[in-house]
């Protein structure tokens, strides 16, 4: 008996994580959603039978499409700036959170923005994307040791930024609150 891959369920499950990841790379939520849709279409065309073992490749497609879009937007912005056309855009990634957690989300977003892009990317893929270090390494085309190192340094930097704000975050259950108790010795790839 042949089973069919449930594309709708897969999209419903992965899209929020992928949009958050793409949101770290592009300027707006709408762009991030477009990137994710394009990545799913690319994934579907390449693997029409579907296979969940190819999910890291889906993240790689999101990354590639988002970086291409960002390069294109940068070139467009330079052309528009040269012609004195104003650009009104959003520049910081956001989390879709309930109103009672908006303050904590703002604190975490600020802390994430202080990380370099490579560290922020790995943290987003690990904590919100739910990928393993091996899957992140595959998606980014880097070694698993590089992923682990970026993750370790990112968590250390987040801890430095969030430690003074610990009292403001107490009681929050989002993944960044757990970073406050991170111990480097607990890191396992």
Coordinates of N, CA and C in Angstrom, one line a residue:
X1 N 0.8 -1.2 0.0 CA 0.0 0.0 0.0 C 0.9 1.2 0.0
X2 N 0.6 2.1 -0.9 CA 1.4 3.3 -1.0 C 0.8 4.5 -0.3
X3 N 1.6 5.2 0.5 CA 1.1 6.3 1.3 C 1.5 7.6 0.6
X4 N 0.7 8.6 0.7 CA 1.0 9.9 0.1 C 1.4 10.9 1.2
X5 N 2.3 11.7 0.8 CA 2.9 12.7 1.7 C 1.8 13.8 1.9
X6 N 1.6 14.1 3.1 CA 0.5 15.1 3.5 C 1.2 16.5 3.4
X7 N 1.2 17.1 2.3 CA 1.8 18.4 2.1 C 1.1 19.5 2.9
X8 N -0.2 19.5 3.0 CA -0.9 20.5 3.8 C -0.5 20.5 5.2
X9 N -0.6 19.3 5.8 CA -0.2 19.1 7.2 C 1.2 19.5 7.5
X10 N 2.1 19.1 6.5 CA 3.5 19.5 6.7 C 3.7 21.0 6.6
X11 N 3.0 21.6 5.7 CA 3.1 23.1 5.6 C 2.5 23.7 6.9
X12 N 1.4 23.3 7.3 CA 0.8 23.9 8.5 C 1.7 23.7 9.7
X13 N 2.4 22.6 9.8 CA 3.4 22.4 10.9 C 4.6 23.2 10.8
X14 N 5.2 23.2 9.6 CA 6.5 23.8 9.5 C 6.5 25.3 9.1
X15 N 5.5 25.8 8.5 CA 5.4 27.2 8.1 C 5.7 28.2 9.2
X16 N 5.1 28.1 10.4 CA 5.4 29.1 11.4 C 6.9 29.2 11.8
X17 N 7.5 28.0 11.8 CA 9.0 28.0 12.2 C 9.8 28.6 11.0
X18 N 9.4 28.2 9.8 CA 10.1 28.7 8.6 C 9.9 30.2 8.5
X19 N 8.7 30.7 8.7 CA 8.5 32.2 8.6 C 9.4 32.9 9.7
X20 N 9.4 32.4 10.9 CA 10.3 33.0 11.9 C 11.7 33.0 11.5
X21 N 12.2 31.9 10.9 CA 13.5 31.9 10.4 C 13.8 32.9 9.3
X22 N 12.9 32.9 8.3 CA 13.0 33.8 7.2 C 12.9 35.2 7.7
X23 N 12.1 35.5 8.7 CA 11.9 36.8 9.2 C 13.3 37.4 9.8
X24 N 14.2 36.5 10.2 CA 15.5 36.9 10.7 C 16.3 37.4 9.5
X25 N 16.0 37.0 8.3 CA 16.8 37.3 7.1 C 16.3 38.4 6.2
X26 N 15.0 38.7 6.3 CA 14.3 39.7 5.4 C 13.7 40.8 6.2
X27 N 13.2 41.8 5.5 CA 12.8 43.0 6.2 C 11.4 43.0 6.7
X28 N 10.5 42.1 6.2 CA 9.1 42.2 6.6 C 8.5 40.8 6.7
X29 N 7.4 40.7 7.5 CA 6.8 39.5 7.6 C 6.2 39.0 6.3
X30 N 5.7 39.9 5.5 CA 5.1 39.6 4.2 C 6.2 38.9 3.3
X31 N 7.4 39.5 3.3 CA 8.5 39.0 2.6 C 8.9 37.6 3.1
X32 N 8.9 37.4 4.4 CA 9.2 36.1 5.0 C 8.2 35.0 4.6
X33 N 6.9 35.4 4.6 CA 5.8 34.5 4.1 C 6.0 34.1 2.6
X34 N 6.3 35.1 1.8 CA 6.6 34.8 0.4 C 7.8 33.9 0.2
X35 N 8.8 34.1 1.0 CA 10.0 33.3 0.9 C 9.7 31.8 1.3
X36 N 8.9 31.7 2.3 CA 8.5 30.3 2.7 C 7.6 29.6 1.7
X37 N 6.7 30.4 1.1 CA 5.9 29.8 0.0 C 6.7 29.4 -1.1
X38 N 7.7 30.2 -1.6 CA 8.5 29.9 -2.7 C 9.4 28.6 -2.3
X39 N 9.9 28.6 -1.1 CA 10.7 27.4 -0.7 C 9.9 26.1 -0.7
X40 N 8.6 26.2 -0.3 CA 7.8 25.0 -0.3 C 7.5 24.6 -1.8
X41 N 7.3 25.5 -2.7 CA 7.1 25.2 -4.1 C 8.3 24.5 -4.6
X42 N 9.5 25.1 -4.3 CA 10.8 24.6 -4.8 C 11.0 23.1 -4.3
X43 N 10.6 23.0 -3.0 CA 10.8 21.6 -2.3 C 9.9 20.6 -3.0
X44 N 8.6 21.0 -3.2 CA 7.6 20.1 -3.8 C 8.0 19.7 -5.2
X45 N 8.6 20.7 -6.0 CA 9.0 20.4 -7.3 C 10.2 19.4 -7.3
X46 N 11.1 19.6 -6.4 CA 12.3 18.7 -6.3 C 12.0 17.4 -5.7
X47 N 11.1 17.3 -4.8 CA 10.7 16.0 -4.1 C 9.2 15.9 -4.1
X48 N 8.6 15.6 -5.3 CA 7.1 15.5 -5.3 C 6.5 14.4 -4.5
X49 N 7.3 13.4 -4.2 CA 6.8 12.3 -3.4 C 6.8 12.7 -1.9
X50 N 7.6 13.7 -1.6 CA 7.6 14.2 -0.2 C 8.5 13.2 0.7
X51 N 9.2 13.8 1.6 CA 10.1 13.0 2.5 C 10.5 13.9 3.6
X52 N 10.1 13.6 4.8 CA 10.5 14.4 5.9 C 12.0 14.5 6.2
X53 N 12.7 13.6 5.7 CA 14.2 13.6 5.9 C 14.8 14.8 5.1
X54 N 14.0 15.4 4.2 CA 14.5 16.5 3.4 C 14.2 17.8 4.0
X55 N 13.7 17.9 5.2 CA 13.3 19.1 5.8 C 14.5 20.1 6.0
X56 N 15.7 19.6 6.3 CA 16.8 20.6 6.4 C 17.1 21.2 5.0
X57 N 16.8 20.5 3.9 CA 16.9 21.2 2.6 C 15.9 22.2 2.4
X58 N 14.7 22.1 3.1 CA 13.7 23.1 3.0 C 14.2 24.4 3.7
X59 N 14.8 24.2 4.9 CA 15.4 25.4 5.5 C 16.5 26.0 4.7
X60 N 17.3 25.2 4.0 CA 18.3 25.7 3.1 C 17.7 26.5 2.0
X61 N 16.6 26.0 1.4 CA 15.9 26.8 0.4 C 15.4 28.1 0.9
X62 N 14.8 28.1 2.1 CA 14.3 29.4 2.7 C 15.5 30.3 2.8
X63 N 16.6 29.8 3.3 CA 17.8 30.7 3.5 C 18.3 31.3 2.1
X64 N 18.4 30.4 1.1 CA 18.8 30.9 -0.2 C 17.9 31.9 -0.8
X65 N 16.6 31.6 -0.7 CA 15.6 32.5 -1.3 C 15.6 33.9 -0.5
X66 N 15.7 33.8 0.8 CA 15.7 35.0 1.6 C 16.9 35.9 1.3
X67 N 18.1 35.2 1.2 CA 19.3 36.0 0.9 C 19.2 36.6 -0.5
X68 N 18.7 35.9 -1.4 CA 18.5 36.4 -2.8 C 17.6 37.6 -2.7
X69 N 16.5 37.5 -2.0 CA 15.6 38.6 -1.9 C 16.2 39.8 -1.2
X70 N 17.0 39.6 -0.1 CA 17.7 40.7 0.6 C 18.7 41.4 -0.3
X71 N 19.4 40.6 -1.1 CA 20.4 41.2 -2.1 C 19.6 42.1 -3.1
X72 N 18.5 41.5 -3.6 CA 17.7 42.3 -4.5 C 17.2 43.6 -3.9
X73 N 16.7 43.5 -2.7 CA 16.1 44.6 -2.0 C 17.2 45.7 -1.7
X74 N 18.4 45.2 -1.4 CA 19.5 46.1 -1.1 C 19.9 46.9 -2.4
X75 N 20.0 46.2 -3.5 CA 20.2 46.8 -4.8 C 19.1 47.9 -5.1
X76 N 17.9 47.4 -4.9 CA 16.7 48.3 -5.2 C 16.8 49.6 -4.3
X77 N 17.1 49.3 -3.0 CA 17.2 50.5 -2.1 C 18.3 51.5 -2.5
X78 N 19.4 50.9 -2.9 CA 20.5 51.8 -3.4 C 20.0 52.6 -4.6
X79 N 19.3 52.0 -5.5 CA 18.8 52.7 -6.7 C 17.8 53.8 -6.3
X80 N 16.9 53.4 -5.4 CA 15.9 54.3 -4.9 C 16.5 55.5 -4.1
X81 N 17.5 55.2 -3.3 CA 18.2 56.2 -2.5 C 18.9 57.2 -3.5
X82 N 19.4 56.7 -4.5 CA 20.1 57.5 -5.5 C 19.1 58.4 -6.3
X83 N 17.9 57.9 -6.4 CA 16.8 58.7 -7.1 C 15.9 59.5 -6.1
X84 N 16.3 59.4 -4.8 CA 15.6 60.2 -3.7 C 14.2 59.7 -3.5
X85 N 14.0 58.4 -3.7 CA 12.7 57.8 -3.4 C 12.8 57.3 -1.9
X86 N 11.9 57.7 -1.1 CA 11.9 57.2 0.3 C 11.4 55.8 0.4
X87 N 12.0 55.0 1.3 CA 11.7 53.6 1.5 C 11.1 53.5 3.0
X88 N 9.9 53.0 3.1 CA 9.3 52.9 4.4 C 9.2 51.4 4.6
X89 N 10.0 50.8 5.5 CA 10.0 49.4 5.8 C 10.2 49.0 7.2
X90 N 9.9 47.8 7.5 CA 10.2 47.3 8.8 C 11.6 46.7 8.8
X91 N 12.3 46.8 9.9 CA 13.7 46.3 9.8 C 14.0 45.3 10.9
X92 N 13.1 45.0 11.8 CA 13.5 44.1 12.8 C 12.5 42.9 12.9
X93 N 13.0 41.7 13.0 CA 12.2 40.5 13.1 C 11.2 40.6 14.3
X94 N 10.1 40.0 14.2 CA 9.1 40.0 15.3 C 8.6 38.6 15.5
X95 N 8.1 38.4 16.7 CA 7.4 37.2 17.1 C 5.9 37.4 17.2
X96 N 5.1 36.5 16.7 CA 3.7 36.5 16.9 C 3.4 36.0 18.3
X97 N 3.1 36.9 19.3 CA 2.9 36.5 20.6 C 1.6 37.0 21.2
X98 N 1.0 36.4 22.2 CA -0.2 36.9 22.8 C 0.2 38.3 23.5
X99 N -0.8 39.1 23.6 CA -0.6 40.5 24.2 C 0.2 40.5 25.5
X100 N -0.1 39.5 26.4 CA 0.5 39.5 27.7 C 2.0 39.1 27.6
X101 N 2.5 38.7 26.5 CA 3.9 38.3 26.4 C 4.7 39.3 25.4
X102 N 4.0 40.3 25.0 CA 4.7 41.3 24.1 C 5.9 41.9 24.7
X103 N 5.9 42.2 26.0 CA 7.0 42.9 26.6 C 8.2 41.9 26.6
X104 N 8.0 40.7 27.0 CA 9.1 39.7 27.0 C 9.6 39.4 25.6
X105 N 8.7 39.4 24.6 CA 9.1 39.2 23.2 C 10.0 40.3 22.7
X106 N 9.6 41.6 23.2 CA 10.4 42.7 22.8 C 11.8 42.6 23.4
X107 N 11.9 42.2 24.6 CA 13.2 42.0 25.3 C 14.1 41.0 24.6
X108 N 13.4 39.9 24.2 CA 14.2 38.8 23.5 C 14.6 39.2 22.1
X109 N 13.7 39.9 21.4 CA 14.0 40.4 20.1 C 15.2 41.4 20.1
X110 N 15.2 42.2 21.1 CA 16.3 43.1 21.3 C 17.6 42.4 21.6
X111 N 17.5 41.4 22.4 CA 18.7 40.6 22.7 C 19.2 39.8 21.5
X112 N 18.3 39.3 20.7 CA 18.6 38.6 19.5 C 19.3 39.5 18.5
X113 N 18.8 40.7 18.4 CA 19.3 41.7 17.5 C 20.8 42.1 17.8
X114 N 21.2 41.8 19.0 CA 22.6 42.1 19.4 C 23.6 41.0 19.0
X115 N 23.0 39.9 18.6 CA 23.9 38.8 18.2 C 24.3 39.1 16.7
X116 N 25.5 38.5 16.3 CA 25.8 38.6 14.9 C 24.9 37.7 14.1
X117 N 24.8 37.9 12.8 CA 23.8 37.2 12.0 C 24.0 35.7 12.0
X118 N 25.2 35.2 12.1 CA 25.5 33.8 12.1 C 25.0 33.1 13.3
X119 N 25.2 33.8 14.5 CA 24.8 33.2 15.7 C 23.2 33.3 15.8
X120 N 22.6 34.4 15.4 CA 21.2 34.6 15.4 C 20.5 33.5 14.6
X121 N 21.1 33.2 13.4 CA 20.6 32.2 12.5 C 20.5 30.8 13.1
X122 N 21.6 30.4 13.8 CA 21.7 29.1 14.4 C 20.7 29.0 15.6
X123 N 20.7 30.1 16.4 CA 19.7 30.1 17.5 C 18.3 29.9 17.0
X124 N 17.9 30.7 16.0 CA 16.6 30.6 15.5 C 16.3 29.2 15.0
X125 N 17.2 28.6 14.2 CA 16.9 27.3 13.7 C 16.8 26.3 14.8
X126 N 17.7 26.4 15.8 CA 17.7 25.4 16.9 C 16.5 25.5 17.8
X127 N 16.3 26.8 18.4 CA 15.2 26.9 19.4 C 13.8 27.0 18.8
X128 N 13.6 27.8 17.7 CA 12.3 28.0 17.1 C 12.0 27.1 16.0
X129 N 13.1 26.7 15.2 CA 12.9 25.8 14.1 C 12.9 24.3 14.6
X130 N 13.5 24.0 15.8 CA 13.5 22.7 16.3 C 14.4 21.7 15.6
X131 N 15.4 22.3 14.9 CA 16.3 21.4 14.1 C 17.4 21.0 15.0
X132 N 18.0 19.8 14.7 CA 19.2 19.3 15.4 C 20.4 20.0 14.8
X133 N 21.5 19.9 15.5 CA 22.7 20.5 15.0 C 23.1 19.9 13.6
X134 N 22.9 18.7 13.4 CA 23.2 18.0 12.1 C 22.3 18.6 11.0
X135 N 21.0 18.8 11.3 CA 20.1 19.4 10.3 C 20.5 20.9 10.0
X136 N 20.9 21.6 11.1 CA 21.3 23.0 10.8 C 22.5 23.0 10.0
X137 N 23.5 22.1 10.3 CA 24.7 22.1 9.5 C 24.4 21.8 8.0
X138 N 23.5 20.9 7.8 CA 23.0 20.6 6.4 C 22.4 21.8 5.7
X139 N 21.5 22.4 6.5 CA 20.8 23.6 5.9 C 21.7 24.7 5.6
X140 N 22.7 25.0 6.4 CA 23.6 26.1 6.2 C 24.8 25.8 5.4
X141 N 25.1 24.5 5.2 CA 26.3 24.1 4.5 C 27.6 24.3 5.2
X142 N 27.5 24.1 6.6 CA 28.7 24.2 7.4 C 28.8 23.0 8.3
X143 N 30.0 22.9 9.0 CA 30.2 21.7 9.8 C 29.3 21.7 11.1
X144 N 29.1 20.5 11.6 CA 28.3 20.5 12.9 C 29.1 21.1 14.0
X145 N 30.4 21.1 14.0 CA 31.2 21.7 15.0 C 31.0 23.3 14.9
X146 N 31.0 23.8 13.7 CA 30.8 25.2 13.6 C 29.4 25.6 14.1
X147 N 28.4 24.8 13.8 CA 27.0 25.0 14.4 C 27.0 25.0 15.9
X148 N 27.7 24.0 16.5 CA 27.7 23.9 17.9 C 28.4 25.1 18.5
X149 N 29.5 25.5 17.9 CA 30.3 26.7 18.4 C 29.5 28.0 18.3
X150 N 28.8 28.2 17.2 CA 28.0 29.4 17.1 C 26.8 29.4 18.1
X151 N 26.2 28.2 18.3 CA 25.1 28.1 19.3 C 25.6 28.4 20.7
X152 N 26.8 27.8 21.0 CA 27.3 28.0 22.4 C 27.7 29.5 22.6
X153 N 28.3 30.1 21.6 CA 28.6 31.6 21.8 C 27.4 32.4 21.8
X154 N 26.4 32.1 21.0 CA 25.1 32.8 21.0 C 24.4 32.8 22.3
X155 N 24.4 31.6 22.9 CA 23.7 31.4 24.2 C 24.4 32.2 25.3
X156 N 25.7 32.2 25.2 CA 26.5 32.9 26.2 C 26.3 34.4 26.0
X157 N 26.2 34.9 24.8 CA 25.9 36.3 24.5 C 24.5 36.7 24.9
X158 N 23.6 35.8 24.7 CA 22.2 36.1 25.1 C 22.1 36.1 26.6
X159 N 22.8 35.2 27.3 CA 22.8 35.2 28.7 C 23.3 36.5 29.3
X160 N 24.4 37.1 28.7 CA 24.9 38.4 29.1 C 23.9 39.5 28.9
X161 N 23.2 39.4 27.8 CA 22.2 40.5 27.5 C 21.0 40.3 28.4
X162 N 20.6 39.1 28.7 CA 19.3 38.9 29.3 C 19.4 38.8 30.9
X163 N 20.6 38.5 31.4 CA 20.8 38.4 32.8 C 20.3 39.6 33.6
X164 N 20.6 40.8 33.2 CA 20.2 42.0 33.9 C 18.6 42.1 33.9
X165 N 18.0 41.5 32.9 CA 16.5 41.6 32.7 C 15.8 40.4 33.2
X166 N 16.5 39.5 34.0 CA 16.0 38.3 34.4 C 14.6 38.4 35.2
X167 N 14.5 39.4 36.0 CA 13.3 39.7 36.8 C 12.1 40.0 35.9
X168 N 12.4 40.7 34.8 CA 11.3 41.0 33.9 C 10.8 39.8 33.1
X169 N 11.7 38.8 33.0 CA 11.3 37.6 32.2 C 10.8 36.4 33.1
X170 N 10.9 36.5 34.4 CA 10.5 35.4 35.3 C 9.0 35.1 35.0
X171 N 8.7 33.9 34.9 CA 7.4 33.4 34.7 C 7.0 33.3 33.2
X172 N 7.9 33.7 32.3 CA 7.7 33.5 30.9 C 8.1 32.1 30.5
X173 N 7.4 31.5 29.6 CA 7.7 30.1 29.2 C 8.3 30.0 27.8
X174 N 8.5 31.1 27.1 CA 9.1 31.0 25.8 C 10.5 30.5 25.9
X175 N 11.1 29.9 24.8 CA 12.4 29.4 24.8 C 13.5 30.3 25.3
X176 N 13.5 31.6 25.0 CA 14.5 32.5 25.4 C 14.6 32.6 27.0
X177 N 13.5 32.4 27.7 CA 13.6 32.5 29.1 C 14.4 31.4 29.7
X178 N 14.4 30.2 29.0 CA 15.2 29.1 29.4 C 16.7 29.4 29.2
X179 N 17.1 30.3 28.4 CA 18.5 30.6 28.1 C 19.1 31.2 29.4
X180 N 18.3 31.7 30.3 CA 18.9 32.4 31.5 C 19.6 31.3 32.4
X181 N 19.1 30.1 32.3 CA 19.7 29.1 33.1 C 20.7 28.2 32.3
X182 N 21.1 28.6 31.1 CA 22.0 27.8 30.3 C 23.3 27.6 30.9
X183 N 23.9 26.4 30.9 CA 25.2 26.1 31.4 C 26.0 25.6 30.2
X184 N 27.1 26.2 29.8 CA 27.8 25.7 28.6 C 28.2 24.2 28.7
X185 N 28.3 23.7 29.9 CA 28.7 22.3 30.0 C 27.5 21.4 29.6
X186 N 26.3 21.9 29.6 CA 25.1 21.2 29.2 C 24.9 21.0 27.7
X187 N 25.8 21.6 26.9 CA 25.6 21.6 25.5 C 26.0 20.2 24.9
X188 N 25.0 19.7 24.2 CA 25.2 18.4 23.6 C 24.8 18.5 22.1
X189 N 25.6 18.2 21.2 CA 25.2 18.2 19.8 C 24.2 17.2 19.4

